[in-house]
Short mmCIF file of C-alpha atoms and ligand atoms in Angstrom, two decimals:
data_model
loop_
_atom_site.label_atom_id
_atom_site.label_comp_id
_atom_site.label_asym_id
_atom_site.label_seq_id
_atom_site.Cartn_x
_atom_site.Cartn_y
_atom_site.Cartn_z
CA UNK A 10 117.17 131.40 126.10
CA UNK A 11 114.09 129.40 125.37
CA UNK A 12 112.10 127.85 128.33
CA UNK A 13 108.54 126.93 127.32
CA UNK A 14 106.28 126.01 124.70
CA UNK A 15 105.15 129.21 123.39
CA UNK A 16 108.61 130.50 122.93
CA UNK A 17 110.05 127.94 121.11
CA UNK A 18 107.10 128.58 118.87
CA UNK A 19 107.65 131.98 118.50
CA UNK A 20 111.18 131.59 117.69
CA UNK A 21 110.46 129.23 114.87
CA UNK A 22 107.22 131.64 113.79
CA UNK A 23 109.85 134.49 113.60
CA UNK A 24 112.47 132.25 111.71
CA UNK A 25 114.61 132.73 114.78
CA UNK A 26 117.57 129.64 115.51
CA UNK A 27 116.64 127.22 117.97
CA UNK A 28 120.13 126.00 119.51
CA UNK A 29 121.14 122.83 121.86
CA UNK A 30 120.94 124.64 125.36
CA UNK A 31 117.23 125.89 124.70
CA UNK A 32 114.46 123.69 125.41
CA UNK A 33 112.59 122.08 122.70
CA UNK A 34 109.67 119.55 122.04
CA UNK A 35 110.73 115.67 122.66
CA UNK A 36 109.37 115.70 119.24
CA UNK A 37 111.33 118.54 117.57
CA UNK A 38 114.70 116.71 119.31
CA UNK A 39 114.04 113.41 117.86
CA UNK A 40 113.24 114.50 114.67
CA UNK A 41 116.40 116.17 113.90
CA UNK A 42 118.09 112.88 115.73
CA UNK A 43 116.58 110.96 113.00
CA UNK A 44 117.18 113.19 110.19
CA UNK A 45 120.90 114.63 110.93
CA UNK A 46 122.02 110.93 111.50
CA UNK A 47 120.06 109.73 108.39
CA UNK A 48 122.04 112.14 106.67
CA UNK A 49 125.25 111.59 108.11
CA UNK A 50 125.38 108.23 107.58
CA UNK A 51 124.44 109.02 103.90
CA UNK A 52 127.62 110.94 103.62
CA UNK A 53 129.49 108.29 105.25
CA UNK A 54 127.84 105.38 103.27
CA UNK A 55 128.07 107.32 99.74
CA UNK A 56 131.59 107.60 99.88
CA UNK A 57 131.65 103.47 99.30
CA UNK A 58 130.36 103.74 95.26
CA UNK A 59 132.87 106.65 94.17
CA UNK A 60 135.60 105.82 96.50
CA UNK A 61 136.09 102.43 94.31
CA UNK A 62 136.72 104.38 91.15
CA UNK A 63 139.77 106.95 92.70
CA UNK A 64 142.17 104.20 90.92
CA UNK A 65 140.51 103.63 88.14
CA UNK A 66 139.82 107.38 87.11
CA UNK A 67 140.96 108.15 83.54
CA UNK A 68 143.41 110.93 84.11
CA UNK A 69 145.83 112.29 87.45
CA UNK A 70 143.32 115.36 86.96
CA UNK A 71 139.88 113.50 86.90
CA UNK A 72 141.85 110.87 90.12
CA UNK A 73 142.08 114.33 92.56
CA UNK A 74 139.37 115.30 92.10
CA UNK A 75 137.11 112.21 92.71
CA UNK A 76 139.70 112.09 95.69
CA UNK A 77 138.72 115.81 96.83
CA UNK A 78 135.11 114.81 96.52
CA UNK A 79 135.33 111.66 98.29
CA UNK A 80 137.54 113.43 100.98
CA UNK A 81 134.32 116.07 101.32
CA UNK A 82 131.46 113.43 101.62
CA UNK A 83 133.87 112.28 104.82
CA UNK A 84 134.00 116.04 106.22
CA UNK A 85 130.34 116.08 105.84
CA UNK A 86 129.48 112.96 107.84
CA UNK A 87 131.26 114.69 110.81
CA UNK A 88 130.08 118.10 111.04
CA UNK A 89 126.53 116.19 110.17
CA UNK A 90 127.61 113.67 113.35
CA UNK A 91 128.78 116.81 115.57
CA UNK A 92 125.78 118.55 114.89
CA UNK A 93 123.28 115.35 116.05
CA UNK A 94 125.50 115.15 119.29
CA UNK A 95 124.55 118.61 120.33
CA UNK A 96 121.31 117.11 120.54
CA UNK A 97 122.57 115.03 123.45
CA UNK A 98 123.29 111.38 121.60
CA UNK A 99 126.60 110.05 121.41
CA UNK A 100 128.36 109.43 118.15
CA UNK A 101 129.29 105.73 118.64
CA UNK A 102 125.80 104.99 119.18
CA UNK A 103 124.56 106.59 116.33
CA UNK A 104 127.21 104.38 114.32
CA UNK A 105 126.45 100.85 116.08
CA UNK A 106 122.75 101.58 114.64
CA UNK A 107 124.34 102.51 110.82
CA UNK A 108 126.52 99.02 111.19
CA UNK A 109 123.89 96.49 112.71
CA UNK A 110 121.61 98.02 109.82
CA UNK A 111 118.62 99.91 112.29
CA UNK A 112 119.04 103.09 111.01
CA UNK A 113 118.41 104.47 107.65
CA UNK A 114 120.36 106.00 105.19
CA UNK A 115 120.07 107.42 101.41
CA UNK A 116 118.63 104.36 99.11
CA UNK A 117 120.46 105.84 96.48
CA UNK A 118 123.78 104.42 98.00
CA UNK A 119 122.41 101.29 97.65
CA UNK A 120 123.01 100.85 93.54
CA UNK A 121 126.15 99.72 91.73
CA UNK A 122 128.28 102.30 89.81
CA UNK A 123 129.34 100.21 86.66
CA UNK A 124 131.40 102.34 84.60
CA UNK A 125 133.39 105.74 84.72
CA UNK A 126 130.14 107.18 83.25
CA UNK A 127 128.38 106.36 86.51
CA UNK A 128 130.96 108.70 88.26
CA UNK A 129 130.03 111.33 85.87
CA UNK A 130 125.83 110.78 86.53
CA UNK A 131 126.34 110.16 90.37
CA UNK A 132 127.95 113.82 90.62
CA UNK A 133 125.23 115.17 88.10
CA UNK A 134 122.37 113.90 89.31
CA UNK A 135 122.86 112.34 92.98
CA UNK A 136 125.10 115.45 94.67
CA UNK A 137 122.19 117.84 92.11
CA UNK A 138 119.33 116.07 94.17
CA UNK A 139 121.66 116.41 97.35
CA UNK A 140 121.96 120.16 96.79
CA UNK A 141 117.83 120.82 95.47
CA UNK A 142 116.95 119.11 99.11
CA UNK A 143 120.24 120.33 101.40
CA UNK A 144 119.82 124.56 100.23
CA UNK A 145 116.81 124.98 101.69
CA UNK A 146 118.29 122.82 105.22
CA UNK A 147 120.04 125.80 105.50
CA UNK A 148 117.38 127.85 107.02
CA UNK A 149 116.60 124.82 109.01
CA UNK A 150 115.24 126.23 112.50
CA UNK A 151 118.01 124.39 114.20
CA UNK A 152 120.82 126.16 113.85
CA UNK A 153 123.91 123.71 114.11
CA UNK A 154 121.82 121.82 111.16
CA UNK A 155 121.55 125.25 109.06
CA UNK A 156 125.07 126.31 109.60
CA UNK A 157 126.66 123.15 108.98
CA UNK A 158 124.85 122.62 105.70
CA UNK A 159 125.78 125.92 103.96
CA UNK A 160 129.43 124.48 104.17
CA UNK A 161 128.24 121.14 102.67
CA UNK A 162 126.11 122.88 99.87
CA UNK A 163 128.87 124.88 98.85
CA UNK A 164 131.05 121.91 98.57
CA UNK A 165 127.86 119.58 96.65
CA UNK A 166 127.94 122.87 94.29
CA UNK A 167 131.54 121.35 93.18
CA UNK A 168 130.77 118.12 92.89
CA UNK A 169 127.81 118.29 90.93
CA UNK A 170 129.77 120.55 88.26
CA UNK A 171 132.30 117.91 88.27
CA UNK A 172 130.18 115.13 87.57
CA UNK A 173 128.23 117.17 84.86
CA UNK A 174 131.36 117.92 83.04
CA UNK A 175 132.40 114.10 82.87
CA UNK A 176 129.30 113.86 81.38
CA UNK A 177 129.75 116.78 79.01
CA UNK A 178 133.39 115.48 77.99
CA UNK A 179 131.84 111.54 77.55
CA UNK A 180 129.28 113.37 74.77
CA UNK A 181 131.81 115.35 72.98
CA UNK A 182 133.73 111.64 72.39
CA UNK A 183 132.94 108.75 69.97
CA UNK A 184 129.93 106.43 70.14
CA UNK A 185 130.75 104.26 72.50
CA UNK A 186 131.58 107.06 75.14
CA UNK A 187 128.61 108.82 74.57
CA UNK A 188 126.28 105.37 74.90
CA UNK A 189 128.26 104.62 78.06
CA UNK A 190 127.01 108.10 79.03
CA UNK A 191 123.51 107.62 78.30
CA UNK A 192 123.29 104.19 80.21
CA UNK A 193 124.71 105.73 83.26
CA UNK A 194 122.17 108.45 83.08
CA UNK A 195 119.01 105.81 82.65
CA UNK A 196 120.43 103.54 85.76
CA UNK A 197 120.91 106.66 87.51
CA UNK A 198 117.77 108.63 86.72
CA UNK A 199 114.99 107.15 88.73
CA UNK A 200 116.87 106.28 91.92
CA UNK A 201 117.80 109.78 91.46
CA UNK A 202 114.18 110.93 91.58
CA UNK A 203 113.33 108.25 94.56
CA UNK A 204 115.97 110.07 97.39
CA UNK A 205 113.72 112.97 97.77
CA UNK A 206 111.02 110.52 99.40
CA UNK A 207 107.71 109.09 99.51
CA UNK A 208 105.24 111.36 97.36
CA UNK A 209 103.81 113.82 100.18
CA UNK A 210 100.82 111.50 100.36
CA UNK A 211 103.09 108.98 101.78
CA UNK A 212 105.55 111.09 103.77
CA UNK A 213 105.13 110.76 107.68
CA UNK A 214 107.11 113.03 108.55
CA UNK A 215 107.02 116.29 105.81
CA UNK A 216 103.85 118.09 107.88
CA UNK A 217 104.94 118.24 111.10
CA UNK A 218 108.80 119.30 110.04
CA UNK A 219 107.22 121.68 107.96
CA UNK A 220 105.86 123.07 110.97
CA UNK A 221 108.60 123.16 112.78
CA UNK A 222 110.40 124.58 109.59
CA UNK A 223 112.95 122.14 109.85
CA UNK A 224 112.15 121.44 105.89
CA UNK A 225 110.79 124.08 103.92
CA UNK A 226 110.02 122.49 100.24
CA UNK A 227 107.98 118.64 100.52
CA UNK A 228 109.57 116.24 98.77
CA UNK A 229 107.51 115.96 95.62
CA UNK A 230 107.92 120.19 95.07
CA UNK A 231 111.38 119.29 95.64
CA UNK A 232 111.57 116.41 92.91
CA UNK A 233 109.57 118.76 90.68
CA UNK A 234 112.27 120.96 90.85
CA UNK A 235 114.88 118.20 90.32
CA UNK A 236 113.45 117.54 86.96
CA UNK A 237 112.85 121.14 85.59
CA UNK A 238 116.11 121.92 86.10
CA UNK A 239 117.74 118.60 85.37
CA UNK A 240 116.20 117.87 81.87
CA UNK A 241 117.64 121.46 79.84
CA UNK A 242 120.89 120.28 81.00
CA UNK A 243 120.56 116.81 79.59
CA UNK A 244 119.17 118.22 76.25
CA UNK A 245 121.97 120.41 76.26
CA UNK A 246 124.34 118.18 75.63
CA UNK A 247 122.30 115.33 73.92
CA UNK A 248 121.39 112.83 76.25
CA UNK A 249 117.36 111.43 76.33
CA UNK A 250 115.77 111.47 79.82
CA UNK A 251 114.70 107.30 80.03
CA UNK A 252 111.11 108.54 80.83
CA UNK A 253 108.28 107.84 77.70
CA UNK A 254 106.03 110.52 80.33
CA UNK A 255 108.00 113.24 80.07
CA UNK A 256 106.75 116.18 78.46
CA UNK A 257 106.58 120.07 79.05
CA UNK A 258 102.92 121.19 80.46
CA UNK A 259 102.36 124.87 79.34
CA UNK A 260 99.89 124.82 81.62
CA UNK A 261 101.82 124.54 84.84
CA UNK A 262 105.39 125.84 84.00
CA UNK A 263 106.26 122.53 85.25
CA UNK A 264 107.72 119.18 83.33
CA UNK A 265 105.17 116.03 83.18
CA UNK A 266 106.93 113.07 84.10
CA UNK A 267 106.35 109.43 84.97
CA UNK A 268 105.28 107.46 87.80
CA UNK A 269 107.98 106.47 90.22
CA UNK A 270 108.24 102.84 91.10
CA UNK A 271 107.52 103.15 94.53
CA UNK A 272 108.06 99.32 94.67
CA UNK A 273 111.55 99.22 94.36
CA UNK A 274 112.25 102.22 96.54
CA UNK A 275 110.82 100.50 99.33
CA UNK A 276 112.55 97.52 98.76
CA UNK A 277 115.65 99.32 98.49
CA UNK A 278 114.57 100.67 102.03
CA UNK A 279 113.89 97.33 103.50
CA UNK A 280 117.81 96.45 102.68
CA UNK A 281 117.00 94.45 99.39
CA UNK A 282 118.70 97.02 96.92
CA UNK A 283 121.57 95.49 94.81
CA UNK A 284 124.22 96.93 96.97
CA UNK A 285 122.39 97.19 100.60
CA UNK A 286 124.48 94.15 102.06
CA UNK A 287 127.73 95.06 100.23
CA UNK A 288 128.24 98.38 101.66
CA UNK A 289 126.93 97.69 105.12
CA UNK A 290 129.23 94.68 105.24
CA UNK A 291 132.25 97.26 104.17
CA UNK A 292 131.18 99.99 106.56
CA UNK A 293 131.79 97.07 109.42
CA UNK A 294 134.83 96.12 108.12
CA UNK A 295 136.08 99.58 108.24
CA UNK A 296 134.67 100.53 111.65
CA UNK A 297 136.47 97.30 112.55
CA UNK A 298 139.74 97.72 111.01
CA UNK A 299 139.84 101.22 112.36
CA UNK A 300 139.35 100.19 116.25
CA UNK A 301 143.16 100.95 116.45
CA UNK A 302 143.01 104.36 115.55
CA UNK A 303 140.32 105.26 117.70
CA UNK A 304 141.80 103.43 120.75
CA UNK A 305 144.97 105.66 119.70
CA UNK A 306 143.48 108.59 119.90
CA UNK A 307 141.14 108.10 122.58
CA UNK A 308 144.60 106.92 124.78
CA UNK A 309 146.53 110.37 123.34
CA UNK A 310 143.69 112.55 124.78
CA UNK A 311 143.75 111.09 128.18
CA UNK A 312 147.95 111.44 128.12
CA UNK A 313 147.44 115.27 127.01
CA UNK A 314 145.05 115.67 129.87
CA UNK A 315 147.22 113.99 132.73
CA UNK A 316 149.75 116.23 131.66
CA UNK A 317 147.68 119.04 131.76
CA UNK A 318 146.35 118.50 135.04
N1 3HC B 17 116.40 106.82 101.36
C1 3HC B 17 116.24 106.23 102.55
N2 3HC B 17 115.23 106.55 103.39
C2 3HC B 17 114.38 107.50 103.00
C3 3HC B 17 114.50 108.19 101.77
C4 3HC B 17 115.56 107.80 100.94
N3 3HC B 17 115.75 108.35 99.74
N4 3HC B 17 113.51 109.09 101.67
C5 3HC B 17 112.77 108.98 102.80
N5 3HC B 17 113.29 108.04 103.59
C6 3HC B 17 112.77 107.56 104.86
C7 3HC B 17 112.74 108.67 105.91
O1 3HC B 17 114.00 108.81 106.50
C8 3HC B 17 111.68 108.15 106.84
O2 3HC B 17 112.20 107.08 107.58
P1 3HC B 17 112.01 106.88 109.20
O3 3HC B 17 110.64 107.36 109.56
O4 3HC B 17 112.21 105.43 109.43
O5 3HC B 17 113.07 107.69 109.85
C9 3HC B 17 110.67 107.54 105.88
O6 3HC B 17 111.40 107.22 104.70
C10 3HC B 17 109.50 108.46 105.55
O7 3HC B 17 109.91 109.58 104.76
P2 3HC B 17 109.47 111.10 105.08
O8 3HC B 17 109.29 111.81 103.80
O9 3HC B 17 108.31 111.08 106.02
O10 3HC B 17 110.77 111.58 105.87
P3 3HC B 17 111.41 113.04 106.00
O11 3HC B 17 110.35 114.07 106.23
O12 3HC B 17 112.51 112.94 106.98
O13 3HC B 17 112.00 113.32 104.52
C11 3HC B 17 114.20 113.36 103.53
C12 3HC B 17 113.01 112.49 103.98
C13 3HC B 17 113.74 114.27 102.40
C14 3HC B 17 115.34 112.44 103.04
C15 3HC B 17 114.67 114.24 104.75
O14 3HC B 17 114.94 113.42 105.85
C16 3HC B 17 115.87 115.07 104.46
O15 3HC B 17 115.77 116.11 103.83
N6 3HC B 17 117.05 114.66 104.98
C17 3HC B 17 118.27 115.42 104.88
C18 3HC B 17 119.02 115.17 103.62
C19 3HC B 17 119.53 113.77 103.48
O16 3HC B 17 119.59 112.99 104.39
N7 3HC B 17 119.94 113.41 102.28
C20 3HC B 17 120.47 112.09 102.00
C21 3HC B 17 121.34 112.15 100.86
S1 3HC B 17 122.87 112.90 101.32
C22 3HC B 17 123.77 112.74 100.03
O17 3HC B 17 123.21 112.41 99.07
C23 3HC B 17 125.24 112.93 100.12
C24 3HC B 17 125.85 113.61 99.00
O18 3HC B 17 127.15 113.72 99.18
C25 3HC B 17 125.48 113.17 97.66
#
């Protein structure tokens, strides 16, 4: 078990897990805080846009699977919520700061899905950026992080390929499918591009967790790899990337693209997207709606334990 400084350190130097019982930096604690319940409220929060569609889907088929997706963004908010609490914070708390709007969660959640083609691009492109930045979480140092994300990436891996086949079908049908496709993809592509962060000059955070190997990749390498592997696929099946910028670079290996518009990201941040106060004003409803069924279970465990006793 892990008592001091320089262990901890060595453990992370030798890639070694840290786990709940073993001391850690304040730091190194509230970091992962921040980040698991960022994330877990992402899950939570990102079920809003798809979960509007699962009656409007176009086919029983294409209706269980949203459903099945939907259902997995929920299982993901509570191993991601179970994993924060072994870091000694309590659930409900961490959910009072996601309702009254403190804490953070993905911008990306923040944008309107407008059409069944916006199903189709969210899967593509949103649960693709989701799995670029969540593979490498699994060799997170803290290992109820690591272990509960090779679960989720598995499950991202299906949702992606879902969305990109919507997409695939949408191109093989007449004009106005395929169009439909193509203005999902340029809502979706930039907002795409903005949930792996601030560039690294702006990220607070990316040194230090590199560090502590709690990320591995920064978030621009990350979003570089987002768009090398992102635009074959759309050439593939003929959809045009809404970036003028974009161009191979021989040089590098790498796509050239264009400049982000920081602007709106951080506007989307400061809870001014188009969607912010619609979904946190569902998310309270919910929680609210739901009081009953946590009262009910909360009064069930105490009966099993009297018994028990
Ligand atoms: N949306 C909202 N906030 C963001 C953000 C985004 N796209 N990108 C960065 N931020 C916030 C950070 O949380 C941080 O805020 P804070 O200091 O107030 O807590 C601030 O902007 C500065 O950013 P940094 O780059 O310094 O922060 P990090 O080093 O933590 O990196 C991150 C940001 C890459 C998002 C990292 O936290 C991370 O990898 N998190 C885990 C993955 C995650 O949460 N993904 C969210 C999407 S999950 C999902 O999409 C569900 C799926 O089903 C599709």
């Amino acid at each position: 078990m892990i008592r001091t400084l320089e262990q901890f350190d060595a453990y992370v130097a030798a890639e070694k897990k840290i786990e709940p019982k073993d001391w850690m930096p304040d730091g190194y604690r509230k970091t992962l805080i921040r980040q698991i319940s960022q994330h877990a409220h992402s899950e939570v929060v990102g079920m809003l846009p798809e979960g509007n569609w699962i009656t409007r889907a176009p086919s029983l088929q294409r209706k269980a699977i949203l459903l099945a997706k939907v259902q997995d963004e929920a299982g993901h908010g509570l191993y991601l919520y179970s994993a924060a609490e072994t870091l000694g914070v309590e659930r409900a708390d961490l959910i009072d700061d996601l309702l009254s709007g403190k804490a953070k969660y993905s911008s990306i959640f923040n944008y309107p899905v407008l059409t069944w083609a916006d199903i189709g691009a969210i899967g593509w492109l949103v649960d693709g950026a989701a799995i670029m930045n969540q593979v490498p979480l699994c060799r997170c140092s803290y290992g109820p992080y690591s272990r509960s994300m090779i679960r989720v990436c598995k499950e991202e891996s299906f949702h992606q390929r879902q969305g990109y086949s919507i997409m695939v079908e949408l191109m093989k049908g007449n004009e106005a499918q395929r169009e439909m496709a193509q203005d999902a993809l340029n809502r979706w592509w930039w907002p795409s591009l903005m949930m792996f962060g601030p560039s690294d000059k702006d990220s607070e955070h990316s040194s230090q967790n590199m560090t502590w190997k709690i990320k591995r990749f920064t978030n621009d390498e990350l979003r570089q790899r987002m768009v090398d592997m992102t635009v074959p696929q759309a050439e593939c099946i003929g959809l045009k990337m809404p970036d003028k910028d974009l161009k191979w670079n021989e040089e590098t290996g790498h796509h050239d693209f264009g400049e982000i518009n920081w602007d709106e990201f951080y506007n989307v941040l400061a809870g001014n997207g188009p969607c912010n106060k619609e979904r946190l004003a569902v998310r309270n409803k919910a929680h609210h709606d739901g009081a009953w069924v946590r009262e009910a279970a909360v009064a069930y465990a105490k009966k099993n334990q009297k018994i028990r006793a």
